[in-house]
Coordinates of N, CA and C in Angstrom, one line a residue:
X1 N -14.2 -17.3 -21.3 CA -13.5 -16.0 -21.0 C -14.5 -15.0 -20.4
X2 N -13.9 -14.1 -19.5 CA -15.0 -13.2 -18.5 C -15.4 -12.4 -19.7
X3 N -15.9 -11.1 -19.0 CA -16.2 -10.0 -19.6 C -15.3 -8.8 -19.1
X4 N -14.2 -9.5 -18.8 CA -13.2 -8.2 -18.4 C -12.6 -7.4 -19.3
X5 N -12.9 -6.2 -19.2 CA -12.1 -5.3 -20.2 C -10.8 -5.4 -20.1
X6 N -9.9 -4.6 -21.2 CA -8.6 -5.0 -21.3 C -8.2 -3.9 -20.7
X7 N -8.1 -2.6 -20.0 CA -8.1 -2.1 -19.2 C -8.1 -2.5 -17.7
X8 N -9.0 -3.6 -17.4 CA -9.1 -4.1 -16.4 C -7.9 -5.1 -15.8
X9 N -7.9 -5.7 -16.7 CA -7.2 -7.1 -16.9 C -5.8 -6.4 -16.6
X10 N -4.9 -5.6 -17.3 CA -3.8 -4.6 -17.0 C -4.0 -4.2 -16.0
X11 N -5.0 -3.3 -15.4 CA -4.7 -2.8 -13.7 C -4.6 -4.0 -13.4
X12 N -5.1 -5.1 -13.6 CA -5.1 -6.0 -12.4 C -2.9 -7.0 -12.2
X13 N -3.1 -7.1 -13.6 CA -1.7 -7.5 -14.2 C -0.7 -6.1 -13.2
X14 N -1.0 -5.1 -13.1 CA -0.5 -3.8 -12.5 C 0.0 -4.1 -10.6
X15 N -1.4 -4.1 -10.5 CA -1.9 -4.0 -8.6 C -1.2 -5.6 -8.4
X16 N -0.8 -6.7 -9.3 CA 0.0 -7.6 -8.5 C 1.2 -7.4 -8.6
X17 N 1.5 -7.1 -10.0 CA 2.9 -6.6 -9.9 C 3.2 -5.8 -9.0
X18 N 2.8 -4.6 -8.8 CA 3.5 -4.2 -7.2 C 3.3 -4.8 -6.2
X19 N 1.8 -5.5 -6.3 CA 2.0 -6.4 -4.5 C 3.0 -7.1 -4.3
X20 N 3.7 -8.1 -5.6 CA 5.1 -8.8 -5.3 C 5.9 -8.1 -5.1
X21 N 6.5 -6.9 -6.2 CA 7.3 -6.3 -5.4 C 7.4 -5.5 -4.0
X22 N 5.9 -4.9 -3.7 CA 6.4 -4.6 -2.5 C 6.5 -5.3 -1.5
X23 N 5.9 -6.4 -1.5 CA 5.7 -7.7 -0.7 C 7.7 -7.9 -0.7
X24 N 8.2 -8.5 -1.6 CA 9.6 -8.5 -1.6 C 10.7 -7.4 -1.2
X25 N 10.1 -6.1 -1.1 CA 11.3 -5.0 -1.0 C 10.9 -4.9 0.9
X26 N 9.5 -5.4 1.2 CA 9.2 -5.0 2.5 C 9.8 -6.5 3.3
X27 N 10.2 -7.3 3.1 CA 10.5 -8.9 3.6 C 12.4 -8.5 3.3
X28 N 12.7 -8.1 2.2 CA 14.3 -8.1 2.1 C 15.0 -7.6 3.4
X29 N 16.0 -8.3 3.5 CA 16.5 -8.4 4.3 C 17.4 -7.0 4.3
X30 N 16.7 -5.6 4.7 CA 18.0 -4.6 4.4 C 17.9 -3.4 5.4
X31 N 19.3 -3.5 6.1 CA 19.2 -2.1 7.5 C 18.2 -1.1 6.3
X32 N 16.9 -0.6 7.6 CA 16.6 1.0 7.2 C 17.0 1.9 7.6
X33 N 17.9 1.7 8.8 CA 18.5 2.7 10.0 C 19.6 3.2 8.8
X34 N 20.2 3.2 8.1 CA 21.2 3.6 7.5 C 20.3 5.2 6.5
X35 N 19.6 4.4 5.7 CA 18.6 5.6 4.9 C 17.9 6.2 5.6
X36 N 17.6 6.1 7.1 CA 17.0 7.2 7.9 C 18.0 7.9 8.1
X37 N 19.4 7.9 8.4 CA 20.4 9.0 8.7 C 20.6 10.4 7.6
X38 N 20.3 9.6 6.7 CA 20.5 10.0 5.6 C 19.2 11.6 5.3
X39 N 18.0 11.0 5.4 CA 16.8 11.5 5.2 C 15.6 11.2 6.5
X40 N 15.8 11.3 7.6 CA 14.8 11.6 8.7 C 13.7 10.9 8.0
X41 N 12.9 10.0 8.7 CA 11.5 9.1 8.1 C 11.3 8.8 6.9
X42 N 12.5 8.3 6.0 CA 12.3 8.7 4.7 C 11.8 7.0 4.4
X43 N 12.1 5.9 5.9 CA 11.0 4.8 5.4 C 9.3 5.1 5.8
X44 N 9.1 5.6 6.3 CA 7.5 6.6 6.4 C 7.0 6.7 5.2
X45 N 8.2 7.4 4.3 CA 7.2 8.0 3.3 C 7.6 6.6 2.1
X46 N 8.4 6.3 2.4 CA 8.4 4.8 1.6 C 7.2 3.7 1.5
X47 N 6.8 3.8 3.0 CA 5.4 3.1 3.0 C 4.4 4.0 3.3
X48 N 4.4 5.2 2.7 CA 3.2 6.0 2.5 C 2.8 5.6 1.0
X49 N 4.0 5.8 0.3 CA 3.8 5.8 -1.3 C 3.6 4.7 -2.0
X50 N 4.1 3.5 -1.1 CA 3.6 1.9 -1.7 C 2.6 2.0 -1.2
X51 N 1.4 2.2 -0.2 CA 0.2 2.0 -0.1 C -0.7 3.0 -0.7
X52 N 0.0 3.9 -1.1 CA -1.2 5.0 -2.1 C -1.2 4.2 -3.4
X53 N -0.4 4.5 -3.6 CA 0.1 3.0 -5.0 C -0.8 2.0 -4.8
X54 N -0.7 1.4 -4.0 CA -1.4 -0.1 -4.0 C -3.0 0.3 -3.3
X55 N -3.3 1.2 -3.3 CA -4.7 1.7 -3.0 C -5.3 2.3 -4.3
X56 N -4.7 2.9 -5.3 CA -5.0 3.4 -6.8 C -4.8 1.8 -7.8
X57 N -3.6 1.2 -7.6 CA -4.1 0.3 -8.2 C -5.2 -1.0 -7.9
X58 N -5.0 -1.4 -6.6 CA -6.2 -2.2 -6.3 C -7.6 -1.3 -7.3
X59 N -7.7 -0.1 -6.7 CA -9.0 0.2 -6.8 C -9.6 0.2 -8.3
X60 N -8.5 0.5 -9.2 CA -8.7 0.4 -10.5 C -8.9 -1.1 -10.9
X61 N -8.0 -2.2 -10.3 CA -8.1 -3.3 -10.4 C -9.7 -4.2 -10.3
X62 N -10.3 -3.9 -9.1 CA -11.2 -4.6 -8.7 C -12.5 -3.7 -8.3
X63 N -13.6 -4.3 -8.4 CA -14.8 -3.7 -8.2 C -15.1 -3.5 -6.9
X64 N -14.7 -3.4 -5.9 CA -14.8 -3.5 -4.6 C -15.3 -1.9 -4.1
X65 N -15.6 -2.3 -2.6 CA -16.1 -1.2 -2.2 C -15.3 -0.5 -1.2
X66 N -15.2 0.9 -1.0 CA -14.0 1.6 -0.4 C -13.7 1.1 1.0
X67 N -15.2 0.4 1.9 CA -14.4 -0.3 3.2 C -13.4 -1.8 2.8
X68 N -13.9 -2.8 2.0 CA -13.6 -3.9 1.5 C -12.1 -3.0 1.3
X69 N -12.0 -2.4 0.3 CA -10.3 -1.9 -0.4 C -9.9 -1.7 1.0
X70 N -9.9 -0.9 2.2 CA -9.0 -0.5 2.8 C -8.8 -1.3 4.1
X71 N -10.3 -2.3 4.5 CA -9.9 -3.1 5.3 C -8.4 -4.2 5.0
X72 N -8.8 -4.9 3.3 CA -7.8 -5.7 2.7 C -6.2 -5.1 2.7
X73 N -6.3 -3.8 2.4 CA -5.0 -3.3 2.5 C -4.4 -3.3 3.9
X74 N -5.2 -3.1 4.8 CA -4.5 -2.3 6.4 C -4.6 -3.7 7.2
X75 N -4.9 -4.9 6.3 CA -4.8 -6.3 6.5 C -3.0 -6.9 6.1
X76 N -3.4 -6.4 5.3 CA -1.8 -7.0 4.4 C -0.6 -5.7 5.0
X77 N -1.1 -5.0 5.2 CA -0.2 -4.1 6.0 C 0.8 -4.5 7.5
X78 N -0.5 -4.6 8.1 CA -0.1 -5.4 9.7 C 0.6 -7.0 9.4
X79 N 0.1 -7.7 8.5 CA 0.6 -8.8 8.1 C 2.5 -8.6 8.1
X80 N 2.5 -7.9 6.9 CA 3.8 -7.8 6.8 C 4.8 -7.0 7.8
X81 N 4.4 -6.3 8.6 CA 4.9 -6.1 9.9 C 5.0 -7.1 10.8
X82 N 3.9 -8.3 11.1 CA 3.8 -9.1 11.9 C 5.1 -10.3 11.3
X83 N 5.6 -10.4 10.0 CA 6.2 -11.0 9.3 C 7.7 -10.3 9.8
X84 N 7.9 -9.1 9.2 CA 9.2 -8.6 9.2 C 9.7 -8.7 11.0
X85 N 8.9 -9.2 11.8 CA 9.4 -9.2 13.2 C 9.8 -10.1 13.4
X86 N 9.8 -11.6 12.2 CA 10.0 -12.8 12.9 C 11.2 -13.2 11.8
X87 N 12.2 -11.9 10.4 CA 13.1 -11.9 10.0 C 14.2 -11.6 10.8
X88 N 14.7 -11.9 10.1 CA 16.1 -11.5 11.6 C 16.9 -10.4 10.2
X89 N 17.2 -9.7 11.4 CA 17.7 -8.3 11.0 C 16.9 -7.2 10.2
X90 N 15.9 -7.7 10.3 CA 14.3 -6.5 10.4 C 13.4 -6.5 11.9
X91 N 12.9 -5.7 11.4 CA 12.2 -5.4 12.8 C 10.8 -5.0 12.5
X92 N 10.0 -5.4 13.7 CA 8.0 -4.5 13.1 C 8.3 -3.3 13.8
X93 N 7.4 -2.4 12.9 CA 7.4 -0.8 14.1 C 5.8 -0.4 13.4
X94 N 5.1 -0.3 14.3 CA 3.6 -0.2 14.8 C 4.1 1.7 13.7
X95 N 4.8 2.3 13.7 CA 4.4 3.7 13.1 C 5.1 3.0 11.2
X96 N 5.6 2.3 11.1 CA 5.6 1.6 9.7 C 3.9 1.2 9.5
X97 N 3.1 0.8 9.8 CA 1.8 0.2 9.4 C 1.1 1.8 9.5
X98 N 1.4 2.7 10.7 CA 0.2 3.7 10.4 C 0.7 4.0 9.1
X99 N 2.0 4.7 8.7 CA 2.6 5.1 7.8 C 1.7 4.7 6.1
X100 N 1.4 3.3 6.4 CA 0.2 2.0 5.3 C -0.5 3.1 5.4
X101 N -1.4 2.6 6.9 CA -2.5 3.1 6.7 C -2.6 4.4 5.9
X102 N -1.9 5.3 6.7 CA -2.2 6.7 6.0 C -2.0 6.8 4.4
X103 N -1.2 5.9 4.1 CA -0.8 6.2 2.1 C -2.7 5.6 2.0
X104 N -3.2 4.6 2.5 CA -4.8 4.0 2.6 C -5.9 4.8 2.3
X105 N -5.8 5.6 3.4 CA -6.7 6.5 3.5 C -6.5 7.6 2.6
X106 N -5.5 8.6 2.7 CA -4.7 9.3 1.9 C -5.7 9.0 0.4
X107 N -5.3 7.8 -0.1 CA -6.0 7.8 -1.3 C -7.7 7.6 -1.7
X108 N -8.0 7.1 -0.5 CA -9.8 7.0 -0.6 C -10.0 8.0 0.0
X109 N -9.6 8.9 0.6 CA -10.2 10.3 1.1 C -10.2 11.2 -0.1
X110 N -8.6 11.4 -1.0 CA -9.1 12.0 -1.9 C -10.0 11.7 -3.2
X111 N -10.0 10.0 -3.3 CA -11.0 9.5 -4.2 C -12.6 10.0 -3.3
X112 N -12.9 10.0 -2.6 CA -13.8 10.6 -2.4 C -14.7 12.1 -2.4
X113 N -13.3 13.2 -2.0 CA -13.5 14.0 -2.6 C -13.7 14.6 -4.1
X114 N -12.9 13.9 -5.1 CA -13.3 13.9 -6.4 C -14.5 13.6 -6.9
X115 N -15.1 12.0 -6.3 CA -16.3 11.9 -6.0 C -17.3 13.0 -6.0
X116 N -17.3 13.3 -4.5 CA -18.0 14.4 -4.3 C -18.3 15.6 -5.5
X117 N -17.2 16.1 -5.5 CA -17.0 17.4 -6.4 C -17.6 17.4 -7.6
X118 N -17.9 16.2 -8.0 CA -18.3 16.1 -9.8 C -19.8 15.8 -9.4
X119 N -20.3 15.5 -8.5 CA -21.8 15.5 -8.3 C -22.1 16.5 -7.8

């Protein structure tokens, strides 16, 4: 047995559980054109909030360092866009991945500032 705390072991149990689901909700086969009429970019902020998510929980999850966390994310990001282009009745859109990126950064900029502030 490691020396993983039980804290650890849970984010980590956490940061996969949402990677499958988002991995799954981003691969489903489901019009977005419908929920944009509805709410103007509201898949933007869809994949803003799964990658802030999955940027707090990775980071809690793993010891990693803030280039490693955001390279791996804005990895699996492009991935699943390079995927959703080869589903039929999804599509890739290069402003879906900045959308990643930015929930990415979004969260290590403000982990950084917190950072900052307490030193």
């Amino acid at each position: 047995m490691s020396n993983l705390s039980a804290s650890r072991v849970i984010a980590r149990a956490i940061f996969l559980s949402l990677l499958v689901a988002i991995t799954f909700a981003f691969l489903w086969q489901v019009p977005s054109h419908e929920a944009s009429r509805m709410l103007p970019h509201a898949d933007k902020w869809v994949h803003f909030t799964a990658f802030f998510l999955l940027s707090f929980t990775l980071h809690k999850a793993f010891d990693l360092s803030g280039k490693v966390a955001i390279a791996l994310l804005l990895i699996y990001g492009c991935a699943i866009e390079v995927i959703q282009y080869y589903i039929p009745g999804r599509g890739s859109d290069v402003m879906d991945w900045l959308a990643d990126a930015a929930g990415v950064v979004a969260y290590f900029s403000l982990l950084w500032i917190f950072r900052k502030r307490r030193h």
